[in-house]
Short mmCIF file of C-alpha atoms and ligand atoms in Angstrom, two decimals:
data_model
loop_
_atom_site.label_atom_id
_atom_site.label_comp_id
_atom_site.label_asym_id
_atom_site.label_seq_id
_atom_site.Cartn_x
_atom_site.Cartn_y
_atom_site.Cartn_z
CA UNK K 145 15.01 38.58 4.05
CA UNK K 146 11.63 37.16 3.23
CA UNK K 147 9.73 38.63 0.32
CA UNK K 148 6.55 40.33 1.63
CA UNK K 149 4.61 39.53 -1.53
CA UNK K 150 5.22 35.79 -1.24
CA UNK K 151 3.73 33.78 1.61
CA UNK K 152 6.25 31.53 3.39
CA UNK K 153 6.53 27.93 2.18
CA UNK K 154 4.12 25.67 4.00
CA UNK K 155 5.61 23.02 6.32
CA UNK K 156 4.85 19.47 5.15
CA UNK K 157 3.00 18.46 8.33
CA UNK K 158 0.64 21.41 8.02
CA UNK K 159 0.08 20.75 4.29
CA UNK K 160 -0.61 17.07 5.05
CA UNK K 161 -3.26 17.95 7.61
CA UNK K 162 -4.96 20.50 5.40
CA UNK K 163 -4.86 18.27 2.35
CA UNK K 164 -6.35 15.28 4.15
CA UNK K 165 -9.11 17.40 5.60
CA UNK K 166 -10.19 18.06 2.01
CA UNK K 167 -10.13 14.34 1.13
CA UNK K 168 -13.69 13.42 2.09
CA UNK K 169 -14.28 9.69 1.41
CA UNK K 170 -16.19 9.00 -1.82
CA UNK K 171 -19.84 8.05 -1.64
CA UNK K 172 -21.44 4.98 -3.28
CA UNK K 173 -19.40 1.91 -2.36
CA UNK K 174 -19.67 -1.14 -4.63
CA UNK K 175 -20.03 -4.87 -4.16
CA UNK K 176 -17.15 -6.81 -5.77
CA UNK K 177 -16.26 -10.52 -5.83
CA UNK K 178 -13.88 -11.30 -2.97
CA UNK K 179 -11.35 -12.73 -5.40
CA UNK K 180 -11.17 -9.39 -7.17
CA UNK K 181 -10.94 -7.21 -4.04
CA UNK K 182 -7.15 -7.18 -3.56
CA UNK K 183 -5.97 -3.65 -2.77
CA UNK K 184 -9.50 -2.27 -2.33
CA UNK K 185 -10.67 -0.62 0.88
CA UNK K 186 -13.53 -2.24 2.84
CA UNK K 187 -16.64 -0.10 3.14
CA UNK K 188 -18.38 -2.45 5.61
CA UNK K 189 -17.48 -4.22 8.82
CA UNK K 190 -17.23 -7.99 8.34
CA UNK K 191 -18.63 -10.16 11.09
CA UNK K 192 -18.35 -13.93 11.20
CA UNK K 193 -21.65 -15.76 10.86
CA UNK K 194 -19.97 -18.96 11.97
CA UNK K 195 -17.09 -20.08 14.13
CA UNK K 196 -13.83 -21.08 12.42
CA UNK K 197 -12.97 -23.90 12.38
CA UNK K 198 -16.65 -24.96 12.45
CA UNK K 199 -15.86 -28.23 14.36
CA UNK K 200 -13.05 -29.70 16.38
CA UNK K 201 -10.74 -31.31 13.83
CA UNK K 202 -7.48 -33.13 13.55
CA UNK K 203 -4.19 -31.27 13.18
CA UNK K 204 -2.40 -34.43 12.08
CA UNK K 205 -2.64 -37.60 10.03
CA UNK K 206 -2.92 -40.34 12.64
CA UNK K 207 -5.46 -41.86 15.04
CA UNK K 208 -8.28 -40.26 17.02
CA UNK K 209 -8.36 -41.85 20.47
CA UNK K 210 -9.95 -41.72 23.88
CA UNK K 211 -6.83 -40.80 25.79
CA UNK K 212 -8.03 -42.73 28.85
CA UNK K 213 -7.87 -45.95 26.79
CA UNK K 214 -4.10 -45.64 26.44
CA UNK K 215 -2.84 -45.44 29.99
CA UNK K 216 0.60 -46.81 29.11
CA UNK K 217 2.90 -46.95 26.09
CA UNK K 218 2.65 -50.06 23.97
CA UNK K 219 -1.11 -50.58 24.19
CA UNK K 220 -2.65 -51.74 20.86
CA UNK K 221 -6.27 -51.04 19.94
CA UNK K 222 -8.45 -51.98 16.94
CA UNK K 223 -9.39 -49.40 14.29
CA UNK K 224 -13.17 -49.00 14.20
CA UNK K 225 -13.60 -46.31 11.49
CA UNK K 226 -11.78 -44.15 8.96
CA UNK K 227 -12.42 -40.38 8.80
CA UNK K 228 -10.92 -38.29 6.00
CA UNK K 229 -11.21 -34.51 5.59
CA UNK K 230 -14.80 -33.84 4.44
CA UNK K 231 -16.21 -36.97 6.15
CA UNK K 232 -18.35 -36.96 9.23
CA UNK K 233 -17.31 -39.62 11.73
CA UNK K 234 -19.43 -41.81 14.03
CA UNK K 235 -19.18 -41.74 17.85
CA UNK K 236 -15.97 -43.54 18.77
CA UNK K 237 -16.63 -46.90 20.42
CA UNK K 238 -14.75 -47.34 23.69
CA UNK K 239 -11.62 -49.43 23.36
CA UNK K 240 -11.18 -48.58 19.66
CA UNK K 241 -9.49 -45.81 17.70
CA UNK K 242 -10.34 -44.04 14.42
CA UNK K 243 -7.97 -43.63 11.53
CA UNK K 244 -8.07 -39.86 10.92
CA UNK K 245 -6.53 -37.36 8.55
CA UNK K 246 -5.63 -33.66 8.84
CA UNK K 247 -8.73 -31.44 8.85
CA UNK K 248 -11.17 -34.30 9.46
CA UNK K 249 -13.71 -33.80 12.29
CA UNK K 250 -12.87 -35.38 15.61
CA UNK K 251 -15.50 -38.07 16.28
CA UNK K 252 -17.69 -37.72 19.39
CA UNK K 253 -15.96 -39.48 22.31
CA UNK K 254 -12.41 -38.98 21.06
CA UNK K 255 -10.31 -36.39 22.88
CA UNK K 256 -6.88 -36.61 21.28
CA UNK K 257 -5.06 -37.46 18.06
CA UNK K 258 -1.86 -39.46 17.99
CA UNK K 259 0.30 -38.73 14.95
CA UNK K 260 0.92 -41.79 12.83
CA UNK K 261 4.71 -41.51 13.28
CA UNK K 262 4.14 -42.38 16.99
CA UNK K 263 2.23 -45.60 16.20
CA UNK K 264 2.97 -49.04 14.80
CA UNK K 265 0.50 -51.07 12.70
CA UNK K 266 0.07 -54.63 14.01
CA UNK K 267 -0.29 -57.76 11.79
CA UNK K 268 -3.92 -58.16 12.97
CA UNK K 269 -4.84 -54.61 11.87
CA UNK K 270 -4.71 -53.08 15.36
CA UNK K 271 -2.47 -50.13 16.11
CA UNK K 272 0.07 -49.92 18.90
CA UNK K 273 0.80 -46.57 20.54
CA UNK K 274 4.38 -45.73 21.42
CA UNK K 275 3.53 -43.04 23.95
CA UNK K 276 0.73 -42.05 26.31
CA UNK K 277 -1.40 -39.29 24.75
CA UNK K 278 -2.62 -36.29 26.66
CA UNK K 279 -6.22 -35.11 26.28
CA UNK K 280 -6.52 -32.39 23.62
CA UNK K 281 -3.29 -33.13 21.82
CA UNK K 282 -3.32 -32.46 18.06
CA UNK K 283 -6.94 -31.28 18.22
CA UNK K 284 -7.76 -27.99 16.56
CA UNK K 285 -10.66 -26.57 18.58
CA UNK K 286 -13.86 -25.31 17.01
CA UNK K 287 -13.74 -21.51 17.01
CA UNK K 288 -10.06 -21.29 17.94
CA UNK K 289 -9.45 -19.02 14.91
CA UNK K 290 -12.66 -16.97 14.86
CA UNK K 291 -15.59 -16.86 17.30
CA UNK K 292 -19.03 -16.59 15.84
CA UNK K 293 -20.26 -12.97 15.73
CA UNK K 294 -16.79 -11.44 16.02
CA UNK K 295 -15.78 -8.55 13.78
CA UNK K 296 -12.94 -9.91 11.73
CA UNK K 297 -12.33 -6.93 9.44
CA UNK K 298 -13.24 -3.31 10.17
CA UNK K 299 -14.53 -0.84 7.64
CA UNK K 300 -11.62 1.15 6.29
CA UNK K 301 -9.28 -1.83 6.08
CA UNK K 302 -7.13 -2.03 2.95
CA UNK K 303 -7.54 -5.59 1.67
CA UNK K 304 -4.43 -7.67 1.11
CA UNK K 305 -4.29 -11.35 0.20
CA UNK K 306 -4.49 -12.46 3.85
CA UNK K 307 -7.69 -10.48 4.43
CA UNK K 308 -9.26 -11.95 1.27
CA UNK K 309 -8.56 -15.42 2.58
CA UNK K 310 -10.06 -14.59 5.94
CA UNK K 311 -13.19 -13.03 4.42
CA UNK K 312 -13.60 -16.23 2.39
CA UNK K 313 -13.11 -18.37 5.53
CA UNK K 314 -16.32 -16.92 6.94
CA UNK K 315 -18.21 -17.51 3.71
CA UNK K 316 -18.04 -14.09 2.04
CA UNK K 317 -18.06 -14.35 -1.78
CA UNK K 318 -18.53 -10.59 -2.19
CA UNK K 319 -17.35 -7.56 -0.28
CA UNK K 320 -18.54 -4.00 -0.13
CA UNK K 321 -15.58 -1.77 -1.02
CA UNK K 322 -15.02 1.92 -1.68
CA UNK K 323 -15.50 3.04 -5.22
CA UNK K 324 -12.25 3.49 -7.16
CA UNK K 325 -11.32 7.17 -7.36
CA UNK K 326 -11.53 8.31 -10.98
CA UNK K 327 -8.33 10.21 -11.72
CA UNK K 328 -7.54 12.28 -14.79
CA UNK K 329 -3.77 12.28 -15.35
CA UNK K 330 -2.18 15.10 -17.34
CA UNK K 331 1.45 15.93 -17.97
CA UNK K 332 2.57 19.30 -19.25
CA UNK K 333 5.61 20.48 -21.18
CA UNK K 334 6.40 21.24 -24.83
CA UNK K 335 9.71 19.44 -24.46
CA UNK K 336 8.04 16.07 -23.74
CA UNK K 337 7.79 13.29 -26.29
CA UNK K 338 6.53 9.78 -25.87
CA UNK K 339 8.69 6.65 -25.97
CA UNK K 340 7.74 4.86 -29.18
CA UNK K 341 6.79 8.07 -31.00
CA UNK K 342 10.31 9.24 -31.72
CA UNK K 343 13.41 7.04 -31.59
CA UNK K 344 16.31 8.28 -29.40
CA UNK K 345 18.52 8.98 -32.45
CA UNK K 346 15.76 11.08 -34.08
CA UNK K 347 15.05 13.31 -31.09
CA UNK K 348 15.14 17.06 -31.69
CA UNK K 349 17.52 18.99 -29.41
CA UNK K 350 15.61 20.05 -26.36
CA UNK K 351 13.26 17.06 -26.33
CA UNK K 352 13.09 14.59 -23.50
CA UNK K 353 10.93 11.55 -22.96
CA UNK K 354 7.91 11.83 -20.71
CA UNK K 355 8.78 9.69 -17.73
CA UNK K 356 6.37 11.06 -15.13
CA UNK K 357 3.36 9.91 -17.08
CA UNK K 358 4.51 6.33 -16.74
CA UNK K 359 5.27 6.16 -13.03
CA UNK K 360 2.31 8.34 -11.99
CA UNK K 361 -0.08 6.13 -13.87
CA UNK K 362 1.29 2.99 -12.32
CA UNK K 363 1.39 4.47 -8.82
CA UNK K 364 -2.29 5.48 -9.14
CA UNK K 365 -3.29 2.05 -10.40
CA UNK K 366 -1.51 0.36 -7.48
CA UNK K 367 -3.52 2.53 -5.08
CA UNK K 368 -6.82 1.40 -6.52
CA UNK K 369 -7.54 4.34 -8.81
CA UNK K 370 -9.18 4.24 -12.18
CA UNK K 371 -6.79 6.25 -14.35
CA UNK K 372 -7.77 8.22 -17.39
CA UNK K 373 -4.57 9.32 -19.09
CA UNK K 374 -5.44 12.58 -20.83
CA UNK K 375 -1.98 12.88 -22.37
CA UNK K 376 0.37 15.83 -22.51
CA UNK K 377 -0.81 19.44 -22.45
CA UNK K 378 1.17 22.03 -24.46
CA UNK K 379 2.64 24.94 -22.55
CA UNK K 380 -0.05 27.52 -23.37
CA UNK K 381 -2.63 29.16 -21.25
CA UNK K 382 -5.50 28.25 -23.61
CA UNK K 383 -4.53 24.60 -23.87
CA UNK K 384 -4.05 24.32 -20.10
CA UNK K 385 -7.39 25.92 -19.32
CA UNK K 386 -9.19 23.75 -21.86
CA UNK K 387 -7.61 20.51 -20.59
CA UNK K 388 -8.28 21.31 -16.94
CA UNK K 389 -11.85 22.36 -17.66
CA UNK K 390 -12.55 19.10 -19.44
CA UNK K 391 -10.92 17.01 -16.71
CA UNK K 392 -12.59 18.94 -13.89
CA UNK K 393 -16.03 18.14 -15.30
CA UNK K 394 -16.00 14.37 -14.88
CA UNK K 395 -13.34 13.11 -12.45
CA UNK K 396 -12.81 12.89 -8.71
CA UNK K 397 -9.23 14.08 -8.97
CA UNK K 398 -7.24 15.89 -11.64
CA UNK K 399 -3.52 15.17 -11.25
CA UNK K 400 -1.00 17.13 -13.29
CA UNK K 401 2.78 17.11 -13.46
CA UNK K 402 4.92 20.12 -14.38
CA UNK K 403 4.01 23.68 -15.15
CA UNK K 404 3.15 24.53 -11.55
CA UNK K 405 6.18 26.64 -10.71
CA UNK K 406 6.72 30.38 -11.23
CA UNK K 407 8.16 30.50 -14.77
CA UNK K 408 6.43 32.16 -17.71
CA UNK K 409 5.68 28.73 -19.18
CA UNK K 410 3.98 27.58 -15.99
CA UNK K 411 0.29 27.85 -16.75
CA UNK K 412 -1.23 25.46 -14.24
CA UNK K 413 -1.63 27.84 -11.29
CA UNK K 414 -3.48 30.64 -13.16
CA UNK K 415 -5.66 28.03 -14.90
CA UNK K 416 -6.71 26.54 -11.54
CA UNK K 417 -7.42 29.97 -10.15
CA UNK K 418 -9.61 30.66 -13.17
CA UNK K 419 -11.55 27.39 -13.03
CA UNK K 420 -11.71 26.78 -9.33
CA UNK K 421 -9.69 27.54 -6.24
CA UNK K 422 -6.11 27.10 -5.16
CA UNK K 423 -5.88 26.05 -1.53
CA UNK K 424 -2.25 25.08 -1.15
CA UNK K 425 0.80 26.04 -3.11
CA UNK K 426 4.51 25.56 -2.46
CA UNK K 427 5.83 23.45 0.37
CA UNK K 428 8.91 23.70 2.52
CA UNK K 429 10.30 20.39 1.26
CA UNK K 430 13.13 19.35 -1.04
CA UNK K 431 12.54 17.92 -3.53
CA UNK K 432 8.93 18.93 -4.19
CA UNK K 433 8.51 22.63 -3.43
CA UNK K 434 6.12 23.37 -6.36
CA UNK K 435 3.21 21.28 -5.08
CA UNK K 436 -0.34 22.59 -5.44
CA UNK K 437 -3.80 21.54 -4.23
CA UNK K 438 -7.15 23.05 -5.09
CA UNK K 439 -10.31 22.39 -7.06
CA UNK K 440 -11.17 22.62 -10.74
CA UNK K 441 -14.89 22.42 -11.46
CA UNK K 442 -16.26 19.56 -9.31
CA UNK K 443 -12.91 17.80 -9.00
CA UNK K 444 -10.04 17.87 -6.56
CA UNK K 445 -6.91 19.16 -8.20
CA UNK K 446 -3.33 18.23 -7.33
CA UNK K 447 -0.42 19.71 -9.23
CA UNK K 448 2.90 17.91 -8.91
CA UNK K 449 6.30 19.34 -9.86
CA UNK K 450 7.73 18.44 -13.26
CA UNK K 451 11.11 17.26 -12.07
CA UNK K 452 10.75 13.47 -11.97
CA UNK K 453 12.14 12.92 -8.45
CA UNK K 454 10.05 15.78 -7.08
CA UNK K 455 7.00 14.34 -8.76
CA UNK K 456 7.69 10.84 -7.43
CA UNK K 457 8.41 11.95 -3.90
CA UNK K 458 5.45 14.31 -3.58
CA UNK K 459 3.21 11.62 -4.94
CA UNK K 460 4.35 9.19 -2.22
CA UNK K 461 4.12 11.79 0.54
CA UNK K 462 0.86 13.47 -0.36
CA UNK K 463 -1.06 11.99 -3.27
CA UNK K 464 -0.88 8.49 -1.86
CA UNK K 465 -2.58 9.34 1.43
CA UNK K 466 -5.03 11.59 -0.42
CA UNK K 467 -6.33 8.88 -2.75
CA UNK K 468 -6.39 6.31 0.06
CA UNK K 469 -8.39 8.66 2.26
CA UNK K 470 -10.84 9.16 -0.64
CA UNK K 471 -11.35 5.41 -0.34
CA UNK K 472 -11.94 5.62 3.40
CA UNK K 473 -8.59 4.53 4.76
CA UNK K 474 -7.61 6.06 8.09
CA UNK K 475 -4.07 4.69 8.72
CA UNK K 476 -2.05 6.83 6.34
CA UNK K 477 1.17 7.99 7.97
CA UNK K 478 4.10 5.94 6.69
CA UNK K 479 6.35 4.48 9.41
CA UNK K 480 9.65 6.25 10.04
CA UNK K 481 12.21 3.64 11.04
CA UNK K 482 15.25 4.67 13.11
CA UNK K 483 18.37 3.69 11.14
CA UNK K 484 22.06 4.55 11.09
CA UNK K 485 23.42 6.88 8.38
CA UNK K 486 26.69 5.61 6.92
CA UNK K 487 27.49 8.93 5.24
CA UNK K 488 27.91 12.62 6.01
CA UNK K 489 25.39 15.27 4.90
CA UNK K 490 27.19 18.48 5.72
CA UNK K 491 25.18 21.10 3.80
CA UNK K 492 21.51 20.45 4.47
CA UNK K 493 18.80 22.60 2.93
CA UNK K 494 16.68 24.94 5.03
CA UNK K 495 13.67 22.93 3.86
CA UNK K 496 12.74 19.45 5.14
CA UNK K 497 14.59 17.06 2.82
CA UNK K 498 13.82 13.60 1.51
CA UNK K 499 17.13 11.91 0.65
CA UNK K 500 17.26 8.86 -1.55
CA UNK K 501 19.14 6.14 0.28
CA UNK K 502 19.64 2.39 0.29
CA UNK K 503 20.07 -0.11 3.10
CA UNK K 504 23.50 -1.72 3.08
CA UNK K 505 24.70 -5.10 4.33
CA UNK K 506 25.66 -3.60 7.71
CA UNK K 507 22.13 -2.39 8.54
CA UNK K 508 23.09 1.20 7.73
CA UNK K 509 22.02 3.56 5.00
CA UNK K 510 24.07 4.64 1.98
CA UNK K 511 23.30 7.88 0.16
CA UNK K 512 22.86 8.10 -3.60
CA UNK K 513 25.64 10.53 -4.60
CA UNK K 514 23.50 12.66 -6.91
CA UNK K 515 20.46 14.05 -5.07
CA UNK K 516 19.31 16.32 -7.91
CA UNK K 517 15.58 16.36 -8.41
CA UNK K 518 15.98 15.43 -12.06
CA UNK K 519 17.91 12.23 -11.38
CA UNK K 520 15.38 9.45 -11.36
CA UNK K 521 18.19 6.92 -11.01
CA UNK K 522 18.39 7.94 -7.34
CA UNK K 523 14.90 6.50 -6.83
CA UNK K 524 15.60 3.35 -8.78
CA UNK K 525 18.87 2.75 -6.90
CA UNK K 526 17.37 3.70 -3.50
CA UNK K 527 14.98 1.64 -1.44
CA UNK K 528 13.63 4.51 0.61
CA UNK K 529 13.86 8.07 1.81
CA UNK K 530 15.45 9.75 4.79
CA UNK K 531 13.08 12.28 6.25
CA UNK K 532 15.61 14.93 7.29
CA UNK K 533 14.45 18.04 9.18
CA UNK K 534 15.24 21.42 7.66
CA UNK K 535 18.83 22.43 8.46
CA UNK K 536 19.64 18.99 9.86
CA UNK K 537 23.29 18.03 9.23
CA UNK K 538 23.97 14.31 9.32
CA UNK K 539 27.21 12.82 10.61
CA UNK K 540 28.26 9.31 9.77
CA UNK K 541 26.82 7.09 12.55
CA UNK K 542 23.87 9.38 13.34
CA UNK K 543 20.41 7.89 13.75
CA UNK K 544 18.02 9.11 11.03
CA UNK K 545 14.36 8.51 10.13
CA UNK K 546 13.98 6.17 7.20
CA UNK K 547 10.80 5.59 5.16
CA UNK K 548 11.08 2.37 3.14
CA UNK K 549 9.63 2.56 -0.36
CA UNK K 550 8.19 -0.87 0.31
CA UNK K 551 5.69 0.76 2.73
CA UNK K 552 4.67 3.32 0.13
CA UNK K 553 4.51 1.40 -3.14
CA UNK K 554 1.61 -0.78 -2.09
P1 LIG J 75 8.41 22.19 -14.87
O1 LIG J 75 7.90 21.92 -13.52
O2 LIG J 75 7.36 22.08 -15.94
O3 LIG J 75 9.13 23.49 -14.91
O4 LIG J 75 9.47 21.06 -15.20
C1 LIG J 75 10.65 20.93 -14.40
C2 LIG J 75 11.60 19.97 -15.05
O5 LIG J 75 11.00 18.70 -15.12
C3 LIG J 75 11.97 20.30 -16.47
O6 LIG J 75 13.33 19.99 -16.63
C4 LIG J 75 11.09 19.42 -17.30
O7 LIG J 75 11.64 19.13 -18.57
C5 LIG J 75 10.99 18.18 -16.45
N1 LIG J 75 9.76 17.47 -16.65
C6 LIG J 75 8.52 18.02 -16.60
N2 LIG J 75 7.58 17.09 -16.84
C7 LIG J 75 8.23 15.93 -17.06
C8 LIG J 75 7.81 14.61 -17.42
N3 LIG J 75 6.52 14.32 -17.55
N4 LIG J 75 8.76 13.67 -17.59
C9 LIG J 75 10.06 13.99 -17.46
N5 LIG J 75 10.52 15.18 -17.12
C10 LIG J 75 9.61 16.19 -16.97
MG1 LIG J 76 7.22 22.60 -17.84
#
């Protein structure tokens, strides 16, 4: 029986759509050097002001020829010029060839390049050709990569090394990119201590090390955020309100972990309701039910569960697309790959589940044996998640939907 005082848990798909509707892209893009733009999101469309390559050029080290001059194999011709990459050749005199190197411009009059392996130098300095060349062979055509005026990169593209190279190939030393979201990161919990502060043998009973703070920070940095780690907030209403008020005043997003469930020591939800608005709370997913979205002051607020696996998984599923959308990215849905389960999952949860699995040598998926939301080893061991519908039993050999971490950790 459902409890009439508690709204039903929100399905992930619905939460995703609502959450992303709140993620309005940040204003005020900035110009950055192309060589520092890796991972940033383009805020302009890049058009080529030139064709690439700019001129016809040689794909090989060898000889630029007029193909009509070599009507049969064995013909030898004198070398009238030498053109290296960066040189500009002269028109090729009929009945002669040009020594040419990869990337050097094809001289006017030449229509093919014969690779040097297919030639033989003669004692008199001429060159003999072992085969008859065809017009156009080993010539890289001007504009074959990029035509002048073409849009090579659209606004909203996340820049990776290949895109940086391409932007440089059309002469762009700077690129207009979305501003980095400024994120305040807070963890909560009186049990949490920091590595380095207390040695394992000196820990008080009940203490644990703060692990979420470390992976959340690094996940945010990878996604282009500017992270301000505001430390750990004690489990009290006053401390929680004070920390959230401060964070809400000067950041784009306030991200917390822990304290967002229904226990007496969970102070996040009432603090958000006091300082702003709570728009989403509690999702029909496992792990990750205690997820919250709202506003505090001027800032977006996202509250992640405290359990490390829940925190990690909800970050990948919801915070990742949120901070990318703030930067103007539109392609946000991770691919679900059809794969074979090499295990049984007989007692599924009613909620949509995200199981930590690993690809095996037979192109199937193995399940980490302990799927508890506190067991971070399952994430380290695994290389992705199965997106399993609520109530979905899995039989060995079934096809399941797999989300590789590799798609989400970039
Ligand atoms: P909470 O959501 O605050 O009730 O926390 C749920 C569980 O996650 C508890 O066992 C906490 O000790 C643990 N936990 C909360 N925050 C962290 C953290 N930052 N690092 C490691 N474990 C945490
Ligand atoms: Mg707690």
